[in-house]
Coordinates of C-alpha atoms and ligand atoms in Angstrom, one line a residue:
X470 CA 14.7 22.4 -7.8
X471 CA 15.2 18.7 -7.6
X472 CA 12.1 16.5 -8.3
X473 CA 13.8 13.1 -8.5
X474 CA 11.2 11.5 -6.3
X475 CA 9.3 8.3 -6.7
X476 CA 6.1 7.2 -5.1
X477 CA 6.1 3.8 -3.6
X478 CA 4.0 1.9 -1.1
X479 CA 5.3 0.2 2.0
X480 CA 3.5 -2.8 3.1
X481 CA 4.8 -4.4 6.2
X482 CA 7.3 -6.7 4.7
X483 CA 9.8 -5.4 7.3
X484 CA 8.7 -4.2 10.6
X485 CA 10.0 -0.7 11.2
X486 CA 9.6 0.3 14.8
X487 CA 9.9 3.8 16.3
X488 CA 8.6 6.0 19.0
X489 CA 8.9 9.8 18.8
X490 CA 10.0 11.4 22.0
X491 CA 8.7 14.9 20.8
X492 CA 12.1 16.6 21.5
X493 CA 11.9 18.7 18.3
X494 CA 15.6 17.7 17.6
X495 CA 14.7 16.3 14.2
X496 CA 13.4 19.7 13.1
X497 CA 16.9 21.3 13.9
X498 CA 20.3 21.4 12.2
X499 CA 18.8 19.7 9.2
X500 CA 17.9 20.5 5.6
X501 CA 14.2 19.7 4.8
X502 CA 14.0 19.9 1.0
X503 CA 10.9 21.3 -0.9
X504 CA 10.6 18.8 -3.7
X505 CA 8.4 20.6 -6.3
X506 CA 5.9 23.3 -7.0
X507 CA 3.0 21.5 -5.3
X508 CA 5.1 21.2 -2.1
X509 CA 6.1 24.8 -2.4
X510 CA 2.6 25.8 -2.6
X511 CA 1.7 23.8 0.4
X512 CA 4.3 25.3 2.5
X513 CA 3.7 28.8 1.5
X514 CA 0.0 28.3 2.2
X515 CA 0.8 27.2 5.7
X516 CA 3.3 30.0 6.2
X517 CA 0.7 32.6 5.1
X518 CA -1.8 31.0 7.7
X519 CA 0.8 31.2 10.4
X520 CA 2.2 34.6 9.4
X521 CA 5.6 33.2 8.8
X522 CA 7.8 35.3 6.3
X523 CA 10.0 33.5 3.6
X524 CA 9.4 29.9 4.7
X525 CA 11.5 28.6 1.9
X526 CA 15.3 29.2 1.2
X527 CA 17.2 27.4 -1.4
X528 CA 14.6 24.9 -2.1
X529 CA 14.4 23.9 1.6
X530 CA 12.5 25.1 4.6
X531 CA 14.2 28.1 6.1
X532 CA 16.0 27.6 9.3
X533 CA 16.4 30.3 12.0
X534 CA 19.2 29.8 14.4
X535 CA 19.3 26.2 13.4
X536 CA 15.6 25.7 14.0
X537 CA 12.8 25.2 11.3
X538 CA 10.9 28.3 11.2
X539 CA 7.7 26.2 11.7
X540 CA 9.1 24.8 15.1
X541 CA 7.3 26.4 18.1
X542 CA 9.2 27.3 21.3
X543 CA 7.6 24.0 22.9
X544 CA 9.2 22.0 20.1
X545 CA 5.9 21.3 18.4
X546 CA 5.3 21.8 14.7
X547 CA 3.0 24.7 14.1
X548 CA 1.9 23.3 10.8
X549 CA 0.9 20.1 12.4
X550 CA -0.9 21.8 15.4
X551 CA -2.8 24.4 13.2
X552 CA -3.5 22.7 10.0
X553 CA -3.0 18.9 10.7
X554 CA -0.3 16.4 9.7
X555 CA -1.3 16.3 6.1
X556 CA -0.4 19.9 5.7
X557 CA 3.4 19.2 6.4
X558 CA 5.9 18.8 3.7
X559 CA 6.4 15.3 2.6
X560 CA 9.7 14.6 4.4
X561 CA 8.1 15.7 7.7
X562 CA 5.0 13.7 7.0
X563 CA 6.9 10.4 6.6
X564 CA 9.8 11.2 9.1
X565 CA 11.4 9.1 10.5
X566 CA 10.9 6.8 7.7
X567 CA 13.4 7.3 4.8
X568 CA 13.0 5.7 1.5
X569 CA 15.4 5.7 -1.4
X570 CA 15.7 4.5 -4.9
X571 CA 19.3 3.2 -4.7
X572 CA 20.8 3.4 -8.2
X573 CA 23.6 1.0 -8.7
X574 CA 26.7 0.9 -10.9
X575 CA 25.8 1.6 -14.5
X576 CA 23.6 -1.1 -16.1
X577 CA 23.0 -3.0 -12.8
X578 CA 19.6 -1.4 -12.1
X579 CA 18.3 0.0 -8.8
X580 CA 16.2 -1.1 -5.8
X581 CA 14.1 0.5 -3.3
X582 CA 15.4 0.8 0.3
X583 CA 13.4 1.8 3.4
X584 CA 14.4 2.4 6.9
X585 CA 14.2 4.6 10.0
X586 CA 16.5 7.5 10.3
X587 CA 19.1 6.4 12.9
X588 CA 19.8 10.2 13.7
X589 CA 16.4 10.6 15.1
X590 CA 17.1 11.3 18.8
X591 CA 14.6 8.7 20.1
X592 CA 15.5 5.9 17.6
X593 CA 17.9 4.1 19.9
X594 CA 15.1 3.8 22.6
X595 CA 12.6 2.3 20.3
X596 CA 14.3 0.4 17.5
X597 CA 13.5 -3.1 18.9
X598 CA 10.4 -2.6 20.9
X599 CA 8.7 0.6 19.6
X600 CA 5.4 0.6 17.8
X601 CA 5.5 -0.4 14.2
X602 CA 5.2 2.3 11.6
X603 CA 1.9 2.2 9.6
X604 CA 1.9 1.0 6.1
X605 CA 1.1 3.6 3.3
X606 CA 2.4 5.6 0.4
X607 CA 5.9 7.1 0.7
X608 CA 8.1 9.2 -1.4
X609 CA 11.6 7.8 -2.2
X610 CA 14.5 10.1 -2.9
X611 CA 17.2 9.2 -5.4
X612 CA 20.5 10.0 -3.7
X613 CA 23.7 9.6 -6.0
X614 CA 25.1 6.2 -6.4
X615 CA 28.3 5.8 -4.4
X616 CA 30.6 5.8 -7.6
X617 CA 31.5 2.2 -8.4
X618 CA 31.5 1.2 -4.6
X619 CA 28.3 -0.7 -4.6
X620 CA 30.2 -3.9 -3.6
X621 CA 32.0 -2.2 -0.7
X622 CA 28.7 -0.7 0.4
X623 CA 27.0 -4.2 0.4
X624 CA 29.9 -5.6 2.2
X625 CA 29.8 -3.0 5.0
X626 CA 26.0 -3.5 5.3
X627 CA 26.5 -7.3 5.6
X628 CA 29.3 -6.9 8.1
X629 CA 27.0 -4.7 10.3
X630 CA 24.2 -7.2 10.1
X631 CA 26.4 -10.0 11.4
X632 CA 25.0 -10.8 14.9
X633 CA 28.6 -11.2 16.1
X634 CA 29.7 -7.8 14.8
X635 CA 31.5 -5.6 17.3
X636 CA 32.9 -2.0 17.0
X637 CA 36.5 -3.1 17.7
X638 CA 36.0 -6.0 15.3
X639 CA 34.6 -3.7 12.4
X640 CA 37.6 -1.3 13.0
X641 CA 40.0 -4.2 12.7
X642 CA 38.5 -5.2 9.4
X643 CA 38.4 -1.6 8.1
X644 CA 41.9 -0.8 9.1
X645 CA 43.3 -4.3 8.5
X646 CA 44.9 -4.1 11.9
X647 CA 44.4 -7.3 13.9
X648 CA 43.4 -7.0 17.5
X649 CA 42.0 -9.4 20.2
X650 CA 38.3 -9.6 20.6
X651 CA 36.9 -6.5 22.5
X652 CA 40.1 -4.6 21.9
X653 CA 40.3 -1.6 19.6
X654 CA 43.0 -1.8 16.9
X655 CA 45.9 -0.1 18.9
X656 CA 47.3 1.9 15.9
X657 CA 43.9 3.3 14.9
X658 CA 43.0 4.1 18.6
X659 CA 46.2 6.1 18.8
X660 CA 45.8 7.9 15.7
X661 CA 42.1 8.7 16.3
X662 CA 42.9 9.9 19.9
X663 CA 45.7 12.2 18.7
X664 CA 43.6 13.3 15.7
X665 CA 40.5 14.3 17.7
X666 CA 42.5 16.0 20.3
X667 CA 44.1 18.3 17.7
X668 CA 40.8 19.5 16.2
X669 CA 39.2 22.8 16.9
X670 CA 35.5 22.0 17.0
X671 CA 34.3 25.5 17.9
X672 CA 33.8 26.8 14.4
X673 CA 31.4 23.9 13.9
X674 CA 29.6 24.1 17.3
X675 CA 29.2 27.9 17.0
X676 CA 27.8 27.6 13.4
X677 CA 24.3 29.0 13.7
X678 CA 22.9 26.2 11.4
X679 CA 23.7 23.5 13.9
X680 CA 20.9 24.2 16.2
X681 CA 20.8 23.8 20.0
X682 CA 20.0 20.0 20.2
X683 CA 22.8 19.0 17.9
X684 CA 25.2 21.3 19.7
X685 CA 24.1 19.9 23.1
X686 CA 24.5 16.3 21.9
X687 CA 28.0 16.8 20.5
X688 CA 29.4 19.1 23.1
X689 CA 30.4 16.4 25.7
X690 CA 32.4 14.5 23.0
X691 CA 34.3 17.6 21.7
X692 CA 34.9 18.8 25.3
X693 CA 36.4 15.5 26.1
X694 CA 38.5 15.3 23.0
X695 CA 41.5 17.4 24.3
X696 CA 42.0 14.8 27.1
X697 CA 42.9 12.2 24.5
X698 CA 46.2 14.0 23.7
X699 CA 47.9 11.9 26.2
X700 CA 46.8 8.6 24.5
X701 CA 43.7 6.6 23.7
X702 CA 41.4 5.0 26.2
X703 CA 40.6 1.3 26.1
X704 CA 37.2 0.1 24.6
X705 CA 35.1 0.4 27.7
X706 CA 33.7 -2.9 29.0
X707 CA 31.0 -0.8 30.7
X708 CA 29.3 -0.2 27.5
X709 CA 26.3 -2.4 27.2
X710 CA 26.0 -5.0 24.4
X711 CA 22.6 -3.4 23.5
X712 CA 24.1 0.0 23.1
X713 CA 26.8 -1.4 21.0
X714 CA 24.3 -3.3 18.8
X715 CA 22.4 -0.2 18.3
X716 CA 25.5 1.8 17.4
X717 CA 26.4 -0.8 14.7
X718 CA 22.8 -0.8 13.5
X719 CA 22.8 3.0 13.2
X720 CA 25.9 2.7 11.1
X721 CA 24.3 0.0 8.9
X722 CA 21.3 2.3 8.3
X723 CA 23.3 5.2 7.4
X724 CA 25.3 3.3 4.8
X725 CA 22.2 1.4 3.5
X726 CA 20.1 4.5 3.2
X727 CA 23.0 6.5 1.7
X728 CA 22.7 9.3 4.3
X729 CA 26.1 10.7 3.8
X730 CA 26.3 11.3 0.0
X731 CA 28.7 14.2 0.5
X732 CA 31.4 11.8 1.7
X733 CA 32.6 10.3 -1.6
X734 CA 34.2 7.1 -0.2
X735 CA 31.9 4.6 1.6
X736 CA 34.8 3.1 3.6
X737 CA 35.9 6.6 4.8
X738 CA 32.3 7.3 5.9
X739 CA 32.2 3.9 7.9
X740 CA 35.5 4.7 9.5
X741 CA 34.2 8.2 10.6
X742 CA 31.0 6.6 11.9
X743 CA 32.9 4.0 13.9
X744 CA 35.2 6.7 15.1
X745 CA 32.2 8.6 16.3
X746 CA 31.2 5.6 18.3
X747 CA 34.6 5.3 19.9
X748 CA 34.6 8.9 20.8
X749 CA 31.2 8.6 22.3
X750 CA 32.3 5.4 24.3
X751 CA 35.3 7.1 25.5
X752 CA 33.4 10.1 26.7
X753 CA 30.7 8.4 28.6
X754 CA 29.6 4.8 28.0
X755 CA 26.4 5.0 30.0
X756 CA 23.3 4.4 27.9
X757 CA 21.8 8.0 27.9
X758 CA 25.0 10.0 27.2
X759 CA 26.5 7.3 24.8
X760 CA 23.4 7.2 22.7
X761 CA 22.8 10.9 22.7
X762 CA 26.5 11.4 21.5
X763 CA 26.3 8.9 18.7
X764 CA 23.0 10.4 17.5
X765 CA 24.7 13.9 17.5
X766 CA 27.7 12.5 15.7
X767 CA 25.6 10.9 13.0
X768 CA 23.6 14.1 12.6
X769 CA 26.7 16.2 12.5
X770 CA 28.4 14.1 9.8
X771 CA 25.6 15.2 7.5
X772 CA 27.0 18.7 7.5
X773 CA 29.8 19.2 5.0
X774 CA 31.4 21.4 7.6
X775 CA 31.7 18.8 10.3
X776 CA 33.1 16.2 7.7
X777 CA 35.6 18.9 6.7
X778 CA 36.4 19.7 10.2
X779 CA 37.2 16.1 10.8
X780 CA 39.0 14.9 7.8
X781 CA 37.9 15.7 4.3
X782 CA 41.3 15.3 2.6
X783 CA 42.4 12.0 1.3
X784 CA 45.7 12.1 3.1
X785 CA 44.3 12.4 6.5
X786 CA 41.7 9.7 5.7
X787 CA 44.4 7.4 4.5
X788 CA 46.5 8.1 7.5
X789 CA 43.6 7.4 10.0
X790 CA 42.7 4.2 8.2
X791 CA 46.2 2.8 7.6
X792 CA 48.8 4.8 9.4
X793 CA 50.4 5.5 6.2
X794 CA 50.8 9.0 4.6
X795 CA 50.3 8.8 0.8
X796 CA 53.5 9.8 -1.0
X797 CA 55.5 9.2 2.1
X798 CA 57.9 6.4 2.4
X799 CA 57.4 5.5 6.1
X800 CA 54.4 4.7 8.2
X801 CA 53.2 7.3 10.6
X802 CA 51.0 5.4 13.1
Ligands
SF4_264 S1 7.7 21.7 9.1 FE1 7.3 21.0 11.2 S2 7.8 18.8 11.2 FE2 8.8 19.8 9.4 S3 10.9 20.4 10.2 FE3 9.5 22.2 10.3 S4 8.7 22.0 12.5 FE4 9.6 20.0 11.9

């Protein structure tokens, strides 16, 4: 069992804003780790009180049909309702706040990073004007360092922090394909449309662990993908600047908080995150469906199965990013 956790205290040096919508989506299709024996005892006590068998599986809260076994039908946490918030496991207690001790390349130390999980379904509605999270003690995880890619990680975070950043612009930099402002790099758009239209998403969507909220959030995008076989759509000018800004902030948080540790290449993770924003915008750029889709995409990418469904092999990632097939003489964009 992993016990690489550090207790730190957050004191409002950065205002983190969030309002929970109570949808229960964050308790579905997710792995909630049980950090140590003390946490294990706490969860088992709650389960005994609520008459829930086998609450822990593989050092995490057990999921049933993609839902935490403690989640009631009305999407309320039964531990919270029956025993109070302090009886919940630590990740649930401090959610949506995520804290990490970010190890850097060997001998360059580490730093604490704190942020709100961008894959919380309500995050897009309250990231600017929601109530500030209270200060208090928190527990920081220690995800693996992105092997030797600290500089790339810092560059990507800085690019997302630029107030002038745009989704087409970030894709242009990542793919090294120039494009006029507000226009998707045409080679990437063509490759991405053709790639998505060729994918069978059903095995992922029907996987029991995905859970109903994530399935519903992702379904409009996967159902639209087959239409893109005839070619990419333009970057929609109907997408609001606020929604584009949130999409970029969500990508920044995912990279900064190292929320995709299973994707070994930070640039590849950024490309897939940006690709998800493009797919959501092509599907429906109106605020509610667009933001729901990008939240689902962010959450889905945390599943190895989704990442593998999209492009886990180096050859496909290189092709998506550059149009080149490794070990092949010609471009294939
Ligand atoms: S223990 Fe409660 S808060 Fe935590 S995932 Fe389960 S239902 Fe959600």
